[in-house]
Short mmCIF file of C-alpha atoms and ligand atoms in Angstrom, two decimals:
data_model
loop_
_atom_site.label_atom_id
_atom_site.label_comp_id
_atom_site.label_asym_id
_atom_site.label_seq_id
_atom_site.Cartn_x
_atom_site.Cartn_y
_atom_site.Cartn_z
CA UNK A 1 -60.85 -6.20 28.16
CA UNK A 2 -58.82 -7.24 25.15
CA UNK A 3 -56.18 -4.74 24.10
CA UNK A 4 -56.57 -3.42 20.58
CA UNK A 5 -52.91 -2.89 19.72
CA UNK A 6 -50.73 -5.38 17.77
CA UNK A 7 -48.34 -7.63 19.69
CA UNK A 8 -45.26 -7.56 17.41
CA UNK A 9 -43.08 -8.85 20.21
CA UNK A 10 -44.63 -12.33 19.91
CA UNK A 11 -42.31 -13.04 17.00
CA UNK A 12 -39.24 -11.64 18.80
CA UNK A 13 -39.61 -13.65 22.00
CA UNK A 14 -36.60 -15.99 21.74
CA UNK A 15 -33.54 -16.64 19.59
CA UNK A 16 -35.23 -19.63 17.94
CA UNK A 17 -38.41 -17.68 17.28
CA UNK A 18 -36.32 -14.91 15.71
CA UNK A 19 -34.47 -17.48 13.58
CA UNK A 20 -37.81 -18.82 12.43
CA UNK A 21 -39.03 -15.51 11.06
CA UNK A 22 -35.74 -14.02 9.80
CA UNK A 23 -36.26 -12.58 6.32
CA UNK A 24 -32.68 -12.13 5.09
CA UNK A 25 -29.41 -13.98 5.46
CA UNK A 26 -25.78 -13.39 4.58
CA UNK A 27 -24.13 -16.41 3.00
CA UNK A 28 -20.53 -16.89 1.91
CA UNK A 29 -21.79 -17.31 -1.68
CA UNK A 30 -23.00 -13.71 -1.57
CA UNK A 31 -19.55 -12.27 -0.99
CA UNK A 32 -16.88 -11.17 -3.46
CA UNK A 33 -13.41 -10.57 -2.03
CA UNK A 34 -11.17 -7.83 -3.54
CA UNK A 35 -7.43 -8.49 -3.90
CA UNK A 36 -4.53 -6.19 -4.87
CA UNK A 37 -1.67 -7.71 -6.85
CA UNK A 38 1.73 -6.12 -7.42
CA UNK A 39 4.96 -7.05 -9.21
CA UNK A 40 8.05 -8.44 -7.49
CA UNK A 41 8.37 -11.34 -5.10
CA UNK A 42 7.83 -11.99 -1.43
CA UNK A 43 5.62 -8.91 -1.11
CA UNK A 44 2.89 -8.90 1.51
CA UNK A 45 2.50 -5.27 2.52
CA UNK A 46 -0.45 -4.10 4.52
CA UNK A 47 -2.20 -1.03 3.08
CA UNK A 48 -1.90 1.54 5.90
CA UNK A 49 -5.45 2.88 5.63
CA UNK A 50 -6.93 -0.62 5.19
CA UNK A 51 -5.80 -2.88 8.06
CA UNK A 52 -6.07 -6.54 7.03
CA UNK A 53 -5.81 -5.76 3.30
CA UNK A 54 -2.49 -6.34 1.54
CA UNK A 55 -0.52 -5.92 -1.65
CA UNK A 56 0.49 -9.40 -2.76
CA UNK A 57 3.12 -10.43 -5.29
CA UNK A 58 2.33 -13.57 -7.30
CA UNK A 59 4.16 -15.91 -4.89
CA UNK A 60 2.48 -14.64 -1.73
CA UNK A 61 -0.82 -14.44 -3.62
CA UNK A 62 -0.59 -18.19 -4.22
CA UNK A 63 -0.47 -18.76 -0.44
CA UNK A 64 -3.24 -16.25 0.19
CA UNK A 65 -5.51 -17.90 -2.39
CA UNK A 66 -5.31 -21.23 -0.54
CA UNK A 67 -6.60 -19.47 2.58
CA UNK A 68 -9.27 -17.58 0.65
CA UNK A 69 -10.61 -20.77 -0.90
CA UNK A 70 -10.35 -22.75 2.35
CA UNK A 71 -12.47 -20.20 4.21
CA UNK A 72 -15.32 -20.62 1.73
CA UNK A 73 -14.96 -17.55 -0.49
CA UNK A 74 -16.25 -18.41 -3.98
CA UNK A 75 -15.39 -15.29 -5.94
CA UNK A 76 -12.71 -12.62 -5.97
CA UNK A 77 -12.23 -9.34 -7.82
CA UNK A 78 -8.69 -8.51 -8.85
CA UNK A 79 -6.91 -5.17 -8.99
CA UNK A 80 -3.46 -5.24 -10.57
CA UNK A 81 -1.04 -2.46 -9.68
CA UNK A 82 1.82 -2.39 -12.21
CA UNK A 83 5.19 -0.75 -11.71
CA UNK A 84 5.25 0.79 -15.16
CA UNK A 85 2.54 3.36 -15.71
CA UNK A 86 2.20 5.54 -18.79
CA UNK A 87 -0.20 8.00 -20.43
CA UNK A 88 -2.26 5.33 -22.17
CA UNK A 89 -2.17 2.65 -19.45
CA UNK A 90 -0.47 0.09 -21.68
CA UNK A 91 -0.01 -2.47 -18.89
CA UNK A 92 -3.81 -2.79 -18.69
CA UNK A 93 -4.02 -4.58 -22.05
CA UNK A 94 -0.65 -6.34 -22.09
CA UNK A 95 -1.25 -10.10 -22.00
CA UNK A 96 1.79 -10.56 -19.79
CA UNK A 97 1.11 -7.79 -17.30
CA UNK A 98 0.58 -8.38 -13.59
CA UNK A 99 -3.23 -8.61 -13.67
CA UNK A 100 -3.23 -11.15 -16.50
CA UNK A 101 -0.52 -13.21 -14.79
CA UNK A 102 -2.48 -13.21 -11.55
CA UNK A 103 -5.67 -14.32 -13.31
CA UNK A 104 -3.85 -17.20 -15.03
CA UNK A 105 -2.18 -18.28 -11.81
CA UNK A 106 -5.39 -18.24 -9.77
CA UNK A 107 -7.45 -20.06 -12.43
CA UNK A 108 -4.75 -22.74 -12.79
CA UNK A 109 -4.69 -23.43 -9.05
CA UNK A 110 -8.42 -22.95 -8.35
CA UNK A 111 -10.41 -23.51 -11.54
CA UNK A 112 -13.74 -23.47 -9.70
CA UNK A 113 -13.18 -20.04 -8.14
CA UNK A 114 -14.91 -17.13 -9.93
CA UNK A 115 -12.28 -14.55 -10.89
CA UNK A 116 -13.64 -11.10 -11.71
CA UNK A 117 -11.40 -8.59 -13.49
CA UNK A 118 -11.89 -4.88 -12.81
CA UNK A 119 -11.63 -3.20 -16.20
CA UNK A 120 -10.32 0.33 -15.84
CA UNK A 121 -7.22 2.29 -16.76
CA UNK A 122 -6.68 4.31 -13.58
CA UNK A 123 -4.36 1.76 -11.96
CA UNK A 124 -2.27 1.76 -15.15
CA UNK A 125 -2.05 5.41 -16.22
CA UNK A 126 0.64 7.75 -14.92
CA UNK A 127 -1.95 10.54 -14.60
CA UNK A 128 -4.35 8.32 -12.63
CA UNK A 129 -7.44 8.92 -14.77
CA UNK A 130 -9.72 6.10 -15.95
CA UNK A 131 -9.20 6.93 -19.63
CA UNK A 132 -6.76 8.75 -21.88
CA UNK A 133 -6.34 12.52 -21.68
CA UNK A 134 -6.38 15.17 -24.37
CA UNK A 135 -5.95 18.80 -23.29
CA UNK A 136 -6.56 17.70 -19.73
CA UNK A 137 -9.90 16.05 -20.59
CA UNK A 138 -10.61 12.33 -20.43
CA UNK A 139 -11.64 11.49 -23.99
CA UNK A 140 -14.48 9.01 -24.18
CA UNK A 141 -14.36 7.12 -27.45
CA UNK A 142 -10.59 6.81 -27.64
CA UNK A 143 -10.55 5.44 -24.09
CA UNK A 144 -13.22 2.89 -25.03
CA UNK A 145 -10.89 1.21 -27.53
CA UNK A 146 -8.25 0.67 -24.86
CA UNK A 147 -10.86 -0.59 -22.40
CA UNK A 148 -12.07 -3.13 -24.96
CA UNK A 149 -8.47 -4.31 -25.43
CA UNK A 150 -8.15 -4.57 -21.64
CA UNK A 151 -11.34 -6.61 -21.25
CA UNK A 152 -10.39 -8.99 -24.08
CA UNK A 153 -6.90 -9.45 -22.65
CA UNK A 154 -8.39 -10.21 -19.21
CA UNK A 155 -10.82 -12.72 -20.74
CA UNK A 156 -7.95 -14.33 -22.66
CA UNK A 157 -6.09 -14.72 -19.36
CA UNK A 158 -9.11 -16.61 -17.99
CA UNK A 159 -11.26 -14.06 -16.19
CA UNK A 160 -14.76 -15.44 -15.57
CA UNK A 161 -16.45 -12.04 -15.38
CA UNK A 162 -15.46 -8.63 -16.76
CA UNK A 163 -16.27 -5.70 -14.46
CA UNK A 164 -15.81 -2.36 -16.24
CA UNK A 165 -15.54 0.47 -13.71
CA UNK A 166 -14.29 3.30 -15.90
CA UNK A 167 -17.60 5.16 -16.45
CA UNK A 168 -17.00 5.99 -20.11
CA UNK A 169 -20.27 6.26 -22.07
CA UNK A 170 -20.92 3.15 -24.15
CA UNK A 171 -18.47 0.99 -22.22
CA UNK A 172 -20.82 -1.96 -21.88
CA UNK A 173 -21.81 -1.92 -25.56
CA UNK A 174 -18.24 -1.69 -26.82
CA UNK A 175 -16.82 -4.23 -24.39
CA UNK A 176 -19.68 -6.65 -25.16
CA UNK A 177 -18.97 -6.32 -28.89
CA UNK A 178 -15.22 -6.73 -28.35
CA UNK A 179 -15.65 -9.81 -26.17
CA UNK A 180 -18.09 -11.38 -28.66
CA UNK A 181 -15.79 -10.74 -31.57
CA UNK A 182 -12.89 -12.36 -29.73
CA UNK A 183 -14.97 -15.47 -29.00
CA UNK A 184 -15.87 -14.58 -25.41
CA UNK A 185 -19.61 -14.27 -25.90
CA UNK A 186 -20.09 -16.53 -22.85
CA UNK A 187 -18.25 -14.16 -20.49
CA UNK A 188 -20.65 -11.95 -18.48
CA UNK A 189 -20.24 -8.22 -17.85
CA UNK A 190 -20.67 -6.96 -14.30
CA UNK A 191 -21.07 -3.24 -14.90
CA UNK A 192 -20.27 -0.56 -12.38
CA UNK A 193 -23.60 0.92 -13.45
CA UNK A 194 -24.21 3.34 -10.59
CA UNK A 195 -20.83 4.72 -9.60
CA UNK A 196 -20.54 8.02 -7.82
CA UNK A 197 -17.55 10.40 -7.72
CA UNK A 198 -16.94 9.58 -4.07
CA UNK A 199 -14.39 10.38 -1.39
CA UNK A 200 -15.09 6.92 0.00
CA UNK A 201 -12.59 5.57 -2.59
CA UNK A 202 -9.67 7.36 -0.87
CA UNK A 203 -8.06 4.30 0.75
CA UNK A 204 -8.45 2.28 -2.47
CA UNK A 205 -6.59 4.95 -4.41
CA UNK A 206 -3.77 4.68 -1.92
CA UNK A 207 -3.78 0.90 -2.45
CA UNK A 208 -4.01 1.14 -6.25
CA UNK A 209 -1.79 4.22 -6.50
CA UNK A 210 -4.51 5.66 -8.72
CA UNK A 211 -5.20 9.12 -7.32
CA UNK A 212 -5.67 11.49 -10.29
CA UNK A 213 -2.57 13.68 -10.65
CA UNK A 214 -4.72 16.55 -11.87
CA UNK A 215 -8.40 17.35 -11.49
CA UNK A 216 -10.89 14.78 -10.30
CA UNK A 217 -13.28 12.16 -11.68
CA UNK A 218 -16.42 14.30 -11.59
CA UNK A 219 -16.55 14.59 -15.39
CA UNK A 220 -17.25 10.86 -15.72
CA UNK A 221 -18.29 9.46 -12.33
CA UNK A 222 -21.72 10.56 -11.08
CA UNK A 223 -22.70 13.35 -8.73
CA UNK A 224 -23.57 11.80 -5.34
CA UNK A 225 -26.62 14.06 -5.20
CA UNK A 226 -28.24 12.36 -8.20
CA UNK A 227 -30.47 9.29 -8.05
CA UNK A 228 -32.27 9.74 -11.38
CA UNK A 229 -28.91 9.98 -13.20
CA UNK A 230 -28.08 6.62 -11.64
CA UNK A 231 -31.28 5.14 -13.06
CA UNK A 232 -30.44 6.46 -16.53
CA UNK A 233 -26.92 5.00 -16.34
CA UNK A 234 -28.28 1.64 -15.22
CA UNK A 235 -30.89 1.65 -18.01
CA UNK A 236 -28.17 2.32 -20.61
CA UNK A 237 -26.01 -0.47 -19.23
CA UNK A 238 -28.93 -2.93 -19.28
CA UNK A 239 -29.80 -1.95 -22.83
CA UNK A 240 -26.15 -2.39 -23.83
CA UNK A 241 -26.04 -5.89 -22.36
CA UNK A 242 -24.89 -5.72 -18.74
CA UNK A 243 -25.40 -9.05 -16.92
CA UNK A 244 -24.91 -7.65 -13.39
CA UNK A 245 -25.34 -4.10 -12.03
CA UNK A 246 -23.06 -2.67 -9.34
CA UNK A 247 -23.91 0.18 -6.96
CA UNK A 248 -20.91 1.97 -5.49
CA UNK A 249 -20.33 3.14 -2.77
CA UNK A 250 -22.87 0.63 -1.49
CA UNK A 251 -23.29 1.60 2.12
CA UNK A 252 -23.58 5.33 1.50
CA UNK A 253 -26.07 4.83 -1.33
CA UNK A 254 -28.20 1.84 -0.35
CA UNK A 255 -31.20 3.69 -1.74
CA UNK A 256 -29.81 2.98 -5.21
CA UNK A 257 -29.59 -0.74 -4.42
CA UNK A 258 -33.30 -0.72 -3.65
CA UNK A 259 -34.18 1.39 -6.70
CA UNK A 260 -32.26 -0.90 -9.04
CA UNK A 261 -33.81 -3.98 -7.41
CA UNK A 262 -37.28 -2.58 -8.04
CA UNK A 263 -36.60 -1.54 -11.64
CA UNK A 264 -34.31 -4.19 -13.14
CA UNK A 265 -34.08 -7.95 -13.16
CA UNK A 266 -30.30 -8.35 -13.34
CA UNK A 267 -28.44 -9.47 -10.22
CA UNK A 268 -27.57 -6.40 -8.15
CA UNK A 269 -24.13 -6.06 -6.56
CA UNK A 270 -23.38 -3.65 -3.71
CA UNK A 271 -19.75 -2.54 -3.48
CA UNK A 272 -18.92 -1.96 0.19
CA UNK A 273 -15.96 0.29 -0.67
CA UNK A 274 -12.58 0.98 0.87
CA UNK A 275 -13.55 4.11 2.85
CA UNK A 276 -16.51 2.30 4.35
CA UNK A 277 -14.17 -0.51 5.38
CA UNK A 278 -11.53 1.85 6.81
CA UNK A 279 -14.08 3.68 8.97
CA UNK A 280 -15.25 0.43 10.55
CA UNK A 281 -11.67 -0.76 11.08
CA UNK A 282 -10.58 2.53 12.66
CA UNK A 283 -13.53 2.68 15.03
CA UNK A 284 -13.10 -0.99 15.95
CA UNK A 285 -9.38 -0.52 16.62
CA UNK A 286 -10.31 2.23 19.06
CA UNK A 287 -12.79 -0.03 20.81
CA UNK A 288 -15.62 2.29 19.86
CA UNK A 289 -17.80 -0.24 18.04
CA UNK A 290 -18.35 -3.99 17.93
CA UNK A 291 -16.73 -4.82 14.59
CA UNK A 292 -18.41 -8.17 14.00
CA UNK A 293 -21.93 -6.94 14.78
CA UNK A 294 -21.48 -3.73 12.79
CA UNK A 295 -20.24 -5.62 9.72
CA UNK A 296 -22.92 -8.32 9.85
CA UNK A 297 -25.62 -5.70 10.32
CA UNK A 298 -24.34 -3.73 7.33
CA UNK A 299 -24.18 -6.82 5.13
CA UNK A 300 -27.70 -7.93 5.99
CA UNK A 301 -28.77 -4.35 5.28
CA UNK A 302 -27.39 -4.74 1.74
CA UNK A 303 -29.33 -7.98 1.35
CA UNK A 304 -32.53 -6.38 2.64
CA UNK A 305 -32.10 -3.46 0.24
CA UNK A 306 -32.07 -6.02 -2.56
CA UNK A 307 -28.41 -6.82 -3.23
CA UNK A 308 -27.77 -10.35 -4.47
CA UNK A 309 -24.01 -9.98 -4.06
CA UNK A 310 -21.69 -7.83 -1.97
CA UNK A 311 -18.11 -6.90 -2.82
CA UNK A 312 -16.46 -6.46 0.56
CA UNK A 313 -12.97 -6.34 2.10
CA UNK A 314 -14.58 -7.91 5.21
CA UNK A 315 -15.23 -11.23 3.41
CA UNK A 316 -12.45 -13.21 5.13
CA UNK A 317 -13.55 -12.02 8.57
CA UNK A 318 -17.17 -12.84 7.75
CA UNK A 319 -16.12 -16.39 6.86
CA UNK A 320 -14.67 -16.74 10.36
CA UNK A 321 -17.74 -15.25 12.01
CA UNK A 322 -20.23 -17.35 10.05
CA UNK A 323 -18.40 -20.48 11.09
CA UNK A 324 -18.19 -19.59 14.79
C1 LIG B 1 -11.30 1.82 -10.55
C2 LIG B 1 -11.93 1.51 -9.27
C3 LIG B 1 -11.99 2.29 -8.09
C4 LIG B 1 -12.61 1.48 -7.13
C5 LIG B 1 -12.93 0.28 -7.74
N1 LIG B 1 -12.52 0.32 -9.05
C6 LIG B 1 -11.44 3.63 -7.79
C7 LIG B 1 -12.02 4.83 -8.39
O1 LIG B 1 -12.95 4.80 -9.18
O2 LIG B 1 -11.46 5.89 -8.10
C8 LIG B 1 -12.85 1.86 -5.69
C9 LIG B 1 -13.06 0.73 -4.76
C10 LIG B 1 -12.97 1.05 -3.32
O3 LIG B 1 -12.91 2.22 -2.89
O4 LIG B 1 -12.97 0.09 -2.54
N2 LIG B 1 -11.77 2.91 -11.23
#
């Protein structure tokens, strides 16, 4: 007698059959590679909590960029870490600061590469907050002015995309207006729309030397318990003119990738953040997990959730694995 149950295994019967019916793929074009740039020369220092990720000075960055481009990476996101930090993060909007120099250098050598500038003040302020402080509070509207100056300076240096990550209210609207006024109406904004106050950023803050000296970021970044707040933030950013929407941390909050995918039509970007990277690296170094399979599974998970793009420190390794 014929069985009445479904035979799902028919489509899983061989590697070629599985290839035939695979729904999602990770391609090099989907990946954005983060880079940390510092002042000085001949610097290539590994970040202790992020094996395989380095601080580069401009000279060593030039070498690194050749490798990055040769392995098929098509876009990078830059984080400048200046030596001089002050209360108002003045190196963020100085046309000759390290981030601007790095953007100019990369665009001159690799004009086709997409260079994304992270627009925030926390790498540039001595107190480590993403805006300016008054009476210990990060003040919104005053910080916006400096963030607009930062974005315009980054665009002037040649950034292809501006990625504001500071979580001030109105940041997309003000930065859009500032870019337009300065003649950069063609430069898209990739907004950190859904950004939680997360401990997963710990290793990044070591790399960017941007740990807040007092308090935390909970007054401007979102509560990890809140999904609806994330939808409201994303809706504001879309209304204000965001061209891309980022979810961060991506792996911990893949539900938000799916929710944004179902509610908005902008490209969705999952940020596979530093702490998520460090956990995989630490477990792999102990021989506890299969690094390649874990990373590829995570990345295809982002794609399945609806991410168009993934910012990931694993990008160079993925290039190697996709080729093999
Ligand atoms: C800047 C910024 C941070 C990250 C990206 N941009 C740190 C933070 O908000 O504290 C974190 C990225 C990562 O953890 O990989 N504000």
